[in-house]
Coordinates of C-alpha atoms in Angstrom, one line a residue:
M1 CA 67.8 92.4 -162.8
A2 CA 71.5 93.1 -162.1
T3 CA 73.3 95.2 -164.7
F4 CA 76.6 96.9 -165.0
W5 CA 77.6 99.8 -162.7
N6 CA 76.2 103.3 -163.0
M7 CA 78.5 106.0 -164.3
P8 CA 81.5 106.8 -162.1
Y9 CA 82.7 110.3 -161.4
F10 CA 85.0 111.6 -164.2
D11 CA 84.5 108.5 -166.2
K12 CA 85.6 108.6 -169.8
P13 CA 83.2 106.0 -171.1
T14 CA 84.4 103.1 -173.3
F15 CA 81.4 100.8 -173.2
S16 CA 81.0 97.1 -174.1
V17 CA 78.8 95.5 -176.6
G18 CA 75.7 94.2 -174.9
G19 CA 76.1 95.9 -171.5
G20 CA 74.8 99.1 -170.0
G21 CA 78.4 100.3 -169.9
G22 CA 80.6 101.2 -167.0
A23 CA 84.1 101.1 -165.6
G24 CA 86.0 98.1 -166.7
A25 CA 83.9 97.4 -169.8
I26 CA 85.5 97.2 -173.2
W27 CA 84.9 99.1 -176.4
V28 CA 84.7 97.3 -179.7
G29 CA 84.7 99.2 -183.0
G30 CA 86.3 99.5 -186.4
D31 CA 86.2 97.2 -189.4
S32 CA 85.6 93.5 -188.6
T33 CA 84.8 90.3 -190.4
E34 CA 82.0 87.8 -189.5
A35 CA 84.6 85.7 -187.7
D36 CA 85.9 88.7 -185.8
G37 CA 82.3 89.4 -184.9
E38 CA 81.9 85.9 -183.4
K39 CA 85.0 86.3 -181.4
V40 CA 83.8 89.7 -180.2
Q41 CA 80.5 88.1 -179.1
E42 CA 82.3 85.3 -177.3
A43 CA 84.5 87.9 -175.6
A44 CA 81.5 89.9 -174.6
Q45 CA 79.8 86.9 -173.3
Q46 CA 82.8 85.9 -171.2
L47 CA 83.0 89.5 -169.9
R48 CA 79.4 89.5 -168.8
Q49 CA 79.9 86.1 -167.1
N50 CA 83.0 87.2 -165.2
S51 CA 82.2 90.9 -164.5
D52 CA 80.9 92.1 -161.2
Y53 CA 77.1 92.4 -160.6
Q54 CA 76.3 96.1 -160.5
T55 CA 73.2 98.1 -160.1
D56 CA 72.3 101.8 -159.7
Y57 CA 71.9 101.3 -155.9
K58 CA 74.1 103.8 -154.1
G59 CA 73.7 102.4 -150.6
S60 CA 71.4 103.2 -147.7
W61 CA 71.5 104.2 -144.1
E62 CA 70.1 102.8 -140.9
L63 CA 70.0 104.4 -137.5
A64 CA 71.3 101.7 -135.1
T65 CA 70.9 103.6 -131.9
E66 CA 70.2 107.1 -130.6
N67 CA 72.6 106.8 -127.7
S68 CA 76.0 105.1 -127.8
G69 CA 76.7 106.3 -124.2
I70 CA 80.0 107.8 -125.2
S71 CA 81.2 109.6 -128.3
A72 CA 83.2 107.1 -130.3
M73 CA 86.6 108.8 -130.8
H74 CA 88.2 105.4 -131.1
A75 CA 86.6 102.2 -132.4
V76 CA 87.7 98.6 -133.2
L77 CA 85.8 95.4 -134.0
M78 CA 86.7 92.4 -131.8
P79 CA 86.6 88.7 -132.7
T80 CA 83.6 88.5 -130.4
N81 CA 81.6 90.5 -132.9
K82 CA 81.5 93.4 -130.5
V83 CA 82.8 96.9 -131.3
I84 CA 84.8 98.6 -128.6
M85 CA 84.3 102.4 -128.5
F86 CA 85.9 105.0 -126.2
D87 CA 86.8 108.6 -126.0
A88 CA 88.8 110.3 -123.2
T89 CA 88.5 110.5 -119.4
N90 CA 88.8 114.3 -119.2
F91 CA 85.7 115.2 -121.2
G92 CA 83.4 115.2 -118.2
P93 CA 80.2 113.2 -117.7
S94 CA 79.2 110.9 -120.6
K95 CA 75.8 109.4 -121.1
I96 CA 76.3 106.1 -119.6
Q97 CA 77.3 105.2 -116.0
L98 CA 79.7 102.6 -114.6
P99 CA 78.1 99.8 -112.5
P100 CA 77.3 100.9 -108.9
G101 CA 80.3 100.8 -106.7
D102 CA 82.8 100.6 -109.6
C103 CA 83.7 104.3 -110.0
R104 CA 87.1 105.5 -111.3
P105 CA 89.5 107.5 -109.1
I106 CA 90.4 110.8 -110.7
P107 CA 94.2 111.1 -110.7
S108 CA 94.3 114.9 -110.7
R109 CA 91.8 115.2 -107.8
P110 CA 92.8 112.8 -105.0
G111 CA 89.8 111.4 -103.1
E112 CA 87.3 112.2 -105.9
V113 CA 85.8 109.6 -108.2
D114 CA 84.3 109.5 -111.7
C115 CA 81.3 107.3 -112.0
W116 CA 80.7 107.8 -115.8
A117 CA 81.9 105.3 -118.3
H118 CA 84.3 106.5 -121.1
S119 CA 84.4 103.2 -122.9
V120 CA 81.7 100.8 -124.0
E121 CA 81.2 97.5 -125.7
F122 CA 78.6 97.7 -128.5
D123 CA 76.8 94.6 -129.7
I124 CA 76.6 94.9 -133.5
D125 CA 73.4 92.8 -133.6
S126 CA 71.3 93.8 -130.6
H127 CA 72.9 97.3 -130.3
L128 CA 73.1 96.9 -126.5
L129 CA 75.9 98.6 -124.6
R130 CA 78.1 97.3 -121.8
P131 CA 80.1 100.1 -120.0
L132 CA 83.8 99.4 -119.6
K133 CA 86.1 100.9 -117.0
V134 CA 89.1 102.7 -118.4
L135 CA 91.4 104.3 -115.7
T136 CA 94.0 106.4 -117.5
N137 CA 93.3 108.9 -120.2
T138 CA 92.9 107.4 -123.7
W139 CA 92.5 110.8 -125.4
C140 CA 94.0 110.5 -129.0
S141 CA 95.6 107.1 -128.4
S142 CA 96.6 104.2 -130.6
G143 CA 96.0 100.4 -130.8
S144 CA 95.7 97.1 -132.6
L145 CA 94.7 93.5 -132.0
D146 CA 97.3 90.9 -131.1
V147 CA 97.5 87.3 -132.2
D148 CA 95.0 86.2 -129.5
G149 CA 92.5 88.9 -130.4
T150 CA 93.3 91.1 -127.4
L151 CA 93.1 94.8 -128.0
V152 CA 96.5 96.2 -127.1
Q153 CA 96.0 100.0 -126.7
T154 CA 98.7 102.5 -126.2
G155 CA 99.3 106.1 -125.2
G156 CA 97.0 109.0 -124.6
W157 CA 97.2 112.2 -122.6
R158 CA 98.9 113.0 -119.3
D159 CA 98.5 110.0 -117.0
G160 CA 97.7 107.8 -120.1
G161 CA 100.7 108.9 -122.2
R162 CA 103.0 106.0 -121.3
G163 CA 100.2 103.5 -120.7
V164 CA 99.6 100.2 -122.3
R165 CA 96.0 98.8 -121.9
Y166 CA 94.7 95.4 -122.6
L167 CA 91.1 94.3 -123.4
D168 CA 90.9 90.6 -123.9
S169 CA 88.5 89.2 -126.4
C170 CA 85.6 87.9 -124.2
T171 CA 82.2 89.3 -123.5
T172 CA 82.8 89.8 -119.8
C173 CA 86.4 91.2 -120.0
N174 CA 87.3 94.7 -118.8
W175 CA 90.4 96.9 -119.2
E176 CA 93.7 95.9 -117.7
E177 CA 96.2 98.9 -117.5
H178 CA 99.9 99.3 -117.1
P179 CA 100.3 103.1 -116.9
V180 CA 104.1 103.5 -117.3
A181 CA 104.9 100.6 -119.8
L182 CA 106.2 102.8 -122.7
S183 CA 109.5 104.6 -122.6
A184 CA 107.9 107.9 -123.9
Q185 CA 104.7 109.8 -123.8
R186 CA 102.7 108.8 -126.9
W187 CA 99.8 111.3 -127.8
Y188 CA 98.6 111.1 -131.4
A189 CA 100.9 108.1 -132.2
S190 CA 100.3 105.2 -134.6
Q191 CA 100.6 101.4 -134.0
H192 CA 101.2 98.4 -136.3
V193 CA 101.6 94.7 -135.9
L194 CA 104.9 93.2 -137.1
P195 CA 105.6 89.9 -138.8
D196 CA 106.8 88.4 -135.5
G197 CA 103.6 89.5 -133.6
R198 CA 105.3 92.4 -131.8
M199 CA 103.7 95.8 -132.0
F200 CA 105.4 98.9 -133.3
V201 CA 104.3 102.3 -132.0
V202 CA 105.6 105.5 -133.5
G203 CA 105.4 109.3 -133.0
G204 CA 103.1 111.3 -130.9
R205 CA 103.3 115.0 -130.0
R206 CA 106.9 116.1 -129.8
Q207 CA 108.0 112.5 -129.9
F208 CA 110.3 111.9 -132.9
T209 CA 110.9 108.3 -132.0
Y210 CA 109.5 104.8 -132.1
E211 CA 109.5 101.8 -129.8
F212 CA 108.1 98.3 -129.5
V213 CA 105.2 97.6 -127.1
P214 CA 106.7 95.6 -124.2
A215 CA 105.4 92.2 -123.2
R216 CA 102.3 92.3 -121.0
G217 CA 103.3 93.6 -117.5
K218 CA 106.8 94.7 -118.6
T219 CA 108.2 98.3 -119.0
N220 CA 110.4 99.7 -121.7
A221 CA 113.7 101.3 -120.7
R222 CA 114.7 104.7 -122.2
R223 CA 117.3 103.0 -124.4
Q224 CA 114.4 101.1 -126.1
N225 CA 113.3 104.3 -127.7
F226 CA 114.7 104.9 -131.3
F227 CA 115.1 108.3 -133.0
L228 CA 113.3 108.7 -136.4
P229 CA 114.5 111.8 -138.2
L230 CA 111.6 111.8 -140.6
L231 CA 109.3 112.9 -137.8
K232 CA 111.5 115.9 -136.8
R233 CA 112.0 116.9 -140.5
T234 CA 108.3 116.9 -141.2
T235 CA 107.1 118.9 -138.2
D236 CA 105.5 122.2 -139.4
L237 CA 104.4 125.1 -137.3
V238 CA 101.2 123.2 -136.7
E239 CA 102.9 119.8 -136.8
N240 CA 101.0 118.1 -139.7
N241 CA 102.7 114.8 -139.0
L242 CA 100.8 113.3 -136.1
Y243 CA 99.2 110.0 -136.5
P244 CA 101.7 109.0 -139.2
F245 CA 100.5 106.4 -141.7
V246 CA 102.2 103.1 -141.2
N247 CA 102.0 100.0 -143.4
L248 CA 103.9 96.7 -143.4
N249 CA 105.5 96.2 -146.8
T250 CA 105.7 92.8 -148.5
D251 CA 109.5 92.8 -147.8
G252 CA 108.9 93.1 -144.0
N253 CA 110.0 96.7 -143.8
L254 CA 107.6 99.5 -142.7
F255 CA 106.3 102.2 -145.0
I256 CA 105.9 105.4 -142.9
F257 CA 104.3 108.6 -144.2
A258 CA 104.3 111.9 -142.3
N259 CA 103.0 115.3 -143.5
N260 CA 104.0 114.9 -147.2
R261 CA 107.1 112.7 -147.0
S262 CA 107.6 109.0 -146.7
I263 CA 110.3 106.3 -146.1
L264 CA 110.7 102.6 -146.0
L265 CA 112.2 101.7 -142.5
D266 CA 114.1 98.7 -141.5
Y267 CA 113.0 98.8 -137.8
N268 CA 115.4 96.0 -136.9
T269 CA 118.5 98.0 -137.8
N270 CA 116.9 101.5 -137.4
S271 CA 117.9 102.3 -140.9
V272 CA 116.1 104.0 -143.8
V273 CA 116.0 101.6 -146.7
R274 CA 114.4 104.0 -149.1
E275 CA 113.1 107.6 -149.3
Y276 CA 110.1 108.2 -151.6
P277 CA 109.2 111.4 -153.5
I278 CA 107.2 114.2 -151.8
L279 CA 103.5 114.1 -152.3
E280 CA 102.9 117.6 -153.4
G281 CA 99.8 119.8 -152.8
G282 CA 99.4 120.1 -149.1
S283 CA 99.7 118.3 -145.8
R284 CA 98.2 114.9 -145.1
N285 CA 98.6 114.1 -141.4
Y286 CA 97.0 115.5 -138.3
P287 CA 95.7 118.2 -138.1
S288 CA 95.6 118.4 -141.9
S289 CA 94.2 114.9 -141.7
A290 CA 94.0 112.9 -144.9
A291 CA 92.7 109.3 -145.2
S292 CA 95.1 106.5 -146.2
A293 CA 95.4 102.7 -146.7
L294 CA 97.5 100.0 -148.1
L295 CA 95.4 98.8 -151.1
P296 CA 94.4 95.1 -151.1
L297 CA 97.3 92.8 -151.7
R298 CA 96.5 90.4 -154.6
L299 CA 98.2 87.1 -154.1
R300 CA 98.6 85.5 -157.6
G301 CA 101.9 83.7 -157.5
S302 CA 105.4 84.6 -156.3
V303 CA 105.6 86.9 -153.3
K304 CA 108.0 89.1 -155.3
R305 CA 105.2 89.8 -157.8
V306 CA 102.8 91.0 -155.1
V307 CA 102.1 94.7 -155.8
A308 CA 102.0 96.8 -152.6
E309 CA 100.4 100.2 -153.2
V310 CA 99.5 102.9 -150.7
I311 CA 96.8 105.5 -151.4
V312 CA 96.5 108.9 -149.6
C313 CA 93.3 110.9 -150.2
G314 CA 92.4 114.4 -149.1
G315 CA 94.1 116.5 -146.4
A316 CA 94.4 120.3 -146.1
P317 CA 96.8 123.1 -147.0
S318 CA 99.7 123.2 -144.5
M319 CA 98.4 126.3 -142.6
S320 CA 94.8 125.3 -142.6
S321 CA 94.7 124.7 -138.9
K322 CA 96.2 128.1 -138.1
D323 CA 93.7 129.8 -140.4
A324 CA 90.8 128.0 -138.8
E325 CA 91.7 129.4 -135.5
V326 CA 90.6 132.8 -136.7
G327 CA 87.6 131.5 -138.6
N328 CA 89.2 131.2 -142.1
F329 CA 88.3 127.7 -143.2
Q330 CA 90.4 126.7 -146.2
P331 CA 89.1 124.3 -148.8
A332 CA 90.3 120.7 -148.0
L333 CA 92.3 118.8 -150.6
S334 CA 90.6 116.8 -153.3
T335 CA 93.7 115.0 -154.5
C336 CA 94.7 111.4 -154.0
G337 CA 98.2 110.1 -154.3
R338 CA 98.9 106.5 -155.1
L339 CA 102.4 104.9 -154.8
D340 CA 103.8 101.5 -155.7
L341 CA 106.1 100.8 -152.8
N342 CA 108.4 98.3 -154.5
K343 CA 108.6 99.8 -158.0
P344 CA 112.0 101.2 -158.9
G345 CA 111.8 105.0 -159.3
A346 CA 108.2 105.0 -157.9
Q347 CA 106.4 108.3 -158.3
W348 CA 103.1 109.4 -156.8
R349 CA 100.2 109.2 -159.3
V350 CA 97.6 111.8 -158.6
E351 CA 93.9 111.4 -159.0
Y352 CA 91.0 113.7 -158.0
M353 CA 88.0 112.9 -155.8
P354 CA 84.6 114.5 -156.7
T355 CA 84.7 116.7 -153.6
P356 CA 87.4 117.8 -151.2
R357 CA 87.7 116.0 -147.9
V358 CA 89.6 116.4 -144.6
M359 CA 89.2 114.0 -141.6
G360 CA 87.7 111.3 -143.7
D361 CA 88.0 107.6 -142.9
M362 CA 89.3 105.1 -145.5
L363 CA 88.1 101.5 -145.2
L364 CA 88.8 98.4 -147.3
L365 CA 85.5 96.7 -148.1
P366 CA 85.1 92.9 -148.2
N367 CA 85.0 92.8 -152.0
A368 CA 88.3 94.7 -152.2
D369 CA 86.8 98.1 -153.1
V370 CA 87.7 101.1 -150.9
L371 CA 85.3 103.3 -149.0
I372 CA 86.0 106.9 -148.1
I373 CA 83.5 108.2 -145.5
N374 CA 83.0 111.0 -142.9
G375 CA 84.9 114.3 -142.7
A376 CA 84.5 117.9 -143.9
K377 CA 85.0 119.9 -147.0
R378 CA 86.7 122.9 -145.4
G379 CA 89.1 123.5 -142.4
S380 CA 91.2 121.0 -140.5
A381 CA 91.0 118.6 -137.6
G382 CA 90.8 120.2 -134.1
W383 CA 88.3 122.0 -131.9
N384 CA 85.6 123.3 -134.3
F385 CA 88.3 123.9 -137.0
A386 CA 86.1 122.6 -139.8
V387 CA 82.9 123.4 -141.6
E388 CA 80.8 122.0 -144.4
P389 CA 80.4 118.3 -143.5
N390 CA 81.1 115.9 -146.3
F391 CA 78.0 113.7 -146.0
E392 CA 78.6 111.7 -149.2
P393 CA 80.7 108.5 -149.0
L394 CA 82.8 107.5 -152.0
V395 CA 83.6 104.1 -153.3
Y396 CA 87.0 103.8 -155.0
R397 CA 87.6 100.8 -157.3
P398 CA 91.4 100.5 -157.5
M399 CA 91.4 98.0 -160.4
N400 CA 89.4 100.3 -162.7
P401 CA 91.1 102.4 -165.3
R402 CA 92.2 105.8 -164.2
G403 CA 89.4 108.3 -164.5
S404 CA 86.7 105.8 -163.7
R405 CA 87.5 104.8 -160.1
F406 CA 85.3 107.0 -157.9
F407 CA 81.6 106.4 -157.3
P408 CA 79.5 108.7 -155.1
M409 CA 77.2 106.9 -152.6
S410 CA 74.0 108.0 -150.8
P411 CA 74.7 110.7 -148.3
S412 CA 74.1 110.6 -144.6
T413 CA 72.3 113.4 -142.8
I414 CA 74.5 113.3 -139.6
P415 CA 77.7 115.4 -139.7
R416 CA 80.7 113.3 -138.8
M417 CA 83.4 115.8 -138.1
Y418 CA 86.4 115.7 -135.8
H419 CA 86.6 112.5 -133.6
S420 CA 84.3 110.4 -135.7
T421 CA 84.9 106.7 -136.6
S422 CA 83.8 103.9 -138.9
V423 CA 84.1 100.1 -138.8
V424 CA 83.7 97.3 -141.3
L425 CA 81.3 94.7 -139.9
P426 CA 81.2 90.9 -140.6
D427 CA 77.9 91.3 -142.5
G428 CA 79.5 93.8 -144.9
K429 CA 77.8 96.8 -143.4
I430 CA 79.7 99.8 -142.1
L431 CA 79.2 101.1 -138.5
V432 CA 79.6 104.9 -138.3
A433 CA 79.8 106.6 -135.0
G434 CA 81.3 109.5 -133.1
S435 CA 82.0 113.2 -134.0
N436 CA 82.9 115.6 -131.2
P437 CA 84.8 118.8 -132.1
N438 CA 84.1 120.1 -128.7
D439 CA 86.2 120.1 -125.5
G440 CA 83.7 118.0 -123.6
Y441 CA 80.1 116.9 -124.2
N442 CA 78.2 119.8 -125.8
F443 CA 74.8 119.4 -127.4
T444 CA 73.9 123.0 -128.1
V445 CA 76.4 124.0 -130.8
E446 CA 76.5 123.9 -134.6
F447 CA 78.4 120.5 -134.5
P448 CA 77.3 118.9 -131.2
T449 CA 78.7 115.9 -129.5
E450 CA 77.3 113.0 -131.5
L451 CA 76.0 109.8 -129.8
R452 CA 73.9 108.4 -132.7
V453 CA 75.3 105.3 -134.4
E454 CA 74.5 104.5 -138.0
K455 CA 75.0 101.6 -140.3
F456 CA 75.7 102.2 -143.9
Y457 CA 74.7 99.5 -146.4
P458 CA 77.2 99.7 -149.3
H459 CA 76.4 99.1 -153.0
Y460 CA 76.8 95.4 -152.9
L461 CA 74.0 95.1 -150.4
D462 CA 71.4 96.1 -152.9
P463 CA 68.3 94.0 -152.1
V464 CA 68.0 92.9 -155.7
L465 CA 71.3 91.1 -155.4
V466 CA 70.3 89.0 -152.4
D467 CA 70.1 85.8 -154.5
H468 CA 73.6 86.3 -155.8
R469 CA 75.1 86.7 -152.3
P470 CA 77.2 83.7 -151.0
V471 CA 76.5 82.4 -147.6
L472 CA 79.5 80.9 -145.7
M473 CA 78.6 77.7 -143.9
N474 CA 79.7 77.4 -140.3
A475 CA 80.7 81.0 -140.2
D476 CA 80.0 81.1 -136.5
K477 CA 83.0 78.9 -135.9
S478 CA 86.5 80.5 -136.2
K479 CA 89.0 78.7 -138.3
E480 CA 92.8 78.2 -137.8
L481 CA 95.1 78.8 -140.8
K482 CA 98.8 78.1 -141.3
Y483 CA 101.2 80.0 -143.6
G484 CA 101.8 78.5 -147.1
D485 CA 99.1 76.0 -146.7
K486 CA 95.8 75.0 -148.4
G487 CA 92.4 76.3 -147.1
Q488 CA 88.9 75.4 -147.9
V489 CA 85.4 76.9 -147.1
T490 CA 82.0 75.9 -148.2
I491 CA 79.3 78.3 -149.3
T492 CA 75.7 78.1 -150.4
L493 CA 74.8 80.2 -153.5
K494 CA 71.9 80.1 -156.0
D495 CA 74.1 81.1 -158.9
T496 CA 75.2 78.1 -160.9
D497 CA 78.1 79.7 -162.8
L498 CA 80.6 80.4 -160.0
T499 CA 84.2 79.8 -161.2
V500 CA 87.7 80.8 -160.3
A501 CA 87.4 83.6 -162.8
N502 CA 84.5 85.4 -161.1
C503 CA 85.1 84.4 -157.4
K504 CA 87.4 85.9 -154.8
V505 CA 88.4 85.0 -151.3
T506 CA 89.5 88.0 -149.2
M507 CA 91.0 88.2 -145.7
Y508 CA 90.6 91.5 -143.7
T509 CA 92.3 92.4 -140.4
P510 CA 90.0 94.7 -138.4
P511 CA 91.8 98.0 -137.8
Y512 CA 91.8 100.4 -134.9
T513 CA 90.2 103.6 -136.2
T514 CA 90.6 107.1 -134.8
H515 CA 91.2 110.5 -136.2
G516 CA 90.6 109.5 -139.8
Y517 CA 93.2 106.7 -139.8
S518 CA 92.5 103.0 -139.6
Q519 CA 95.7 101.6 -138.0
N520 CA 96.9 98.1 -139.0
Q521 CA 94.2 97.8 -141.7
R522 CA 95.1 95.1 -144.2
M523 CA 93.3 93.1 -146.9
L524 CA 94.5 90.1 -148.9
V525 CA 92.9 88.7 -152.0
L526 CA 93.9 85.1 -151.8
R527 CA 95.0 82.8 -154.6
L528 CA 92.1 80.5 -155.6
K529 CA 92.9 76.9 -156.4
E530 CA 89.5 75.5 -157.2
V531 CA 85.7 76.2 -157.1
E532 CA 83.7 73.0 -157.1
L533 CA 79.9 72.6 -157.2
V534 CA 79.4 69.8 -154.7
G535 CA 75.7 69.7 -154.3
F536 CA 72.5 71.7 -154.8
N537 CA 73.5 75.4 -154.4
K538 CA 76.6 74.3 -152.6
Y539 CA 80.3 75.0 -153.5
D540 CA 83.6 74.1 -152.0
I541 CA 86.1 76.9 -152.4
R542 CA 89.8 75.9 -152.2
F543 CA 92.5 78.5 -151.8
S544 CA 96.2 79.0 -150.9
T545 CA 96.8 80.7 -147.5
P546 CA 99.1 83.6 -147.3
P547 CA 102.8 82.5 -147.8
N548 CA 104.4 84.3 -144.8
S549 CA 103.9 86.8 -142.0
N550 CA 105.3 89.7 -144.1
I551 CA 102.2 89.3 -146.2
A552 CA 99.8 88.5 -143.4
P553 CA 101.0 89.4 -139.8
P554 CA 99.7 86.9 -137.3
G555 CA 96.3 87.3 -135.8
Y556 CA 92.6 87.4 -136.5
Y557 CA 91.1 88.2 -139.9
L558 CA 87.6 88.2 -141.4
L559 CA 87.4 85.9 -144.4
F560 CA 84.9 86.6 -147.1
V561 CA 83.9 84.8 -150.3
V562 CA 83.0 87.2 -153.1
N563 CA 80.8 86.3 -156.0
R564 CA 81.2 88.8 -158.8
G565 CA 81.6 91.7 -156.4
I566 CA 79.1 90.6 -153.8
P567 CA 80.7 89.4 -150.5
S568 CA 79.4 86.7 -148.3
N569 CA 79.0 87.1 -144.5
G570 CA 82.4 87.1 -142.8
M571 CA 84.1 84.2 -141.0
W572 CA 86.7 84.8 -138.3
V573 CA 90.0 83.0 -139.1
R574 CA 93.3 83.2 -137.3
I575 CA 96.7 82.7 -138.9
Q576 CA 100.0 82.2 -137.1

């Protein structure tokens, strides 16, 4: 029997009449009349009808495969339902070979070839691998999907630093490379899709600039590289501003966060629209790597009323990386800062996680909760610069009252340290892979190169909730959407009380995840128009599509129907 949620971390309980209590419940007390009592009971009944199903289930783990072939430094879900994983070309032999006769020439050693794969396609259902041939070095690179579902991947180390690589969305495709397409070397840069479909790439080691990814096969000139003072101003002795956090605001400008400072950038005029307050307490970008995301955008009416909030969780003291070089592993940060991008006089509101975390991933779940996973409790990102793995995922519920938003989940047993990744899958599970704090593949150290791939089953996949889970019909067929239009999907569901009040439709763009940052991640909670019971266990769900490309940049999204916190299977949709 489904009940209300178990107690969250740091909850100050104010429980409802007739429920087991939990975040979001109401407290009723004081003097009341009989009429008041009836109103209270009606309110409590309405609350129970519209509240999320919750149980004491804290998730579970499945070992998907013992050998992913390569250690997943970078990962992205493709519209083919395959996950592309890759590391770097300079890490030596991997554990999967390229097809015979298809070896890679080694640029630094003319005449020599490398017959080991450094990129794979992972089938999320069968767990089978297909080796992919990447030519230039993708070490610490960036990427995102374009409007056609092609992975556009940029930068890396040395021969890969100016490269743009393309992997089309098909099950037989392989990498296409343009090694000098960018105007600058981009190592540890970030990438984001813009409202017009172009791609913005910013930063990288000693690169205080941004540029736009050129059209396929074209090359950027030097003059197409634009100075961004924020990056120079935020460079510490150990940098602390690599892989800057980038999010498209609802006004079409870009929010950029580096180290502990942030701005709103008009990239068309190369002008700073707004500077935000400093997020105090430590550094938040590589190597003091925090986790960050734009919280789900809830579309309820006018675009001007859409609240755009960024959250940044964890990180490390500014000199943590330097201290770790000599074996002094500083405690990671346990603070989270949350900022309303469009609020006049916006200030960071600080919350505390149950445990400190550096190098964690932050993912937006299909039901609009947030998952924080992977990382360590002490140290920083870098070669064996961290200890004390943080095995315990956290769910953060952004709509709960402050003090009742964090919920610890069941821990893994596999350390996921530097160079680990995670991916939201169409079935709502989380793929977890990678971890390699070593310069090469090393299996005999405290934190060895990790090739095991896990799947984490979040709280909403409790087996007792299976009858309350919607099933999207025709989910195997992708759907085309237009801006400012009407959309409809059909689900089957055993519950007979589904309404606009207890149902959600979410759209999620699969991010490119590396180094604790999921680039281009975005979730929309769409405006519902109607929920209609049209047959036995069958509902038509009608909704408004996103109003414009500032809200939803063009491209592929996973669409989910959520019944009182329980998401359906995902359906691929494309909007443009």
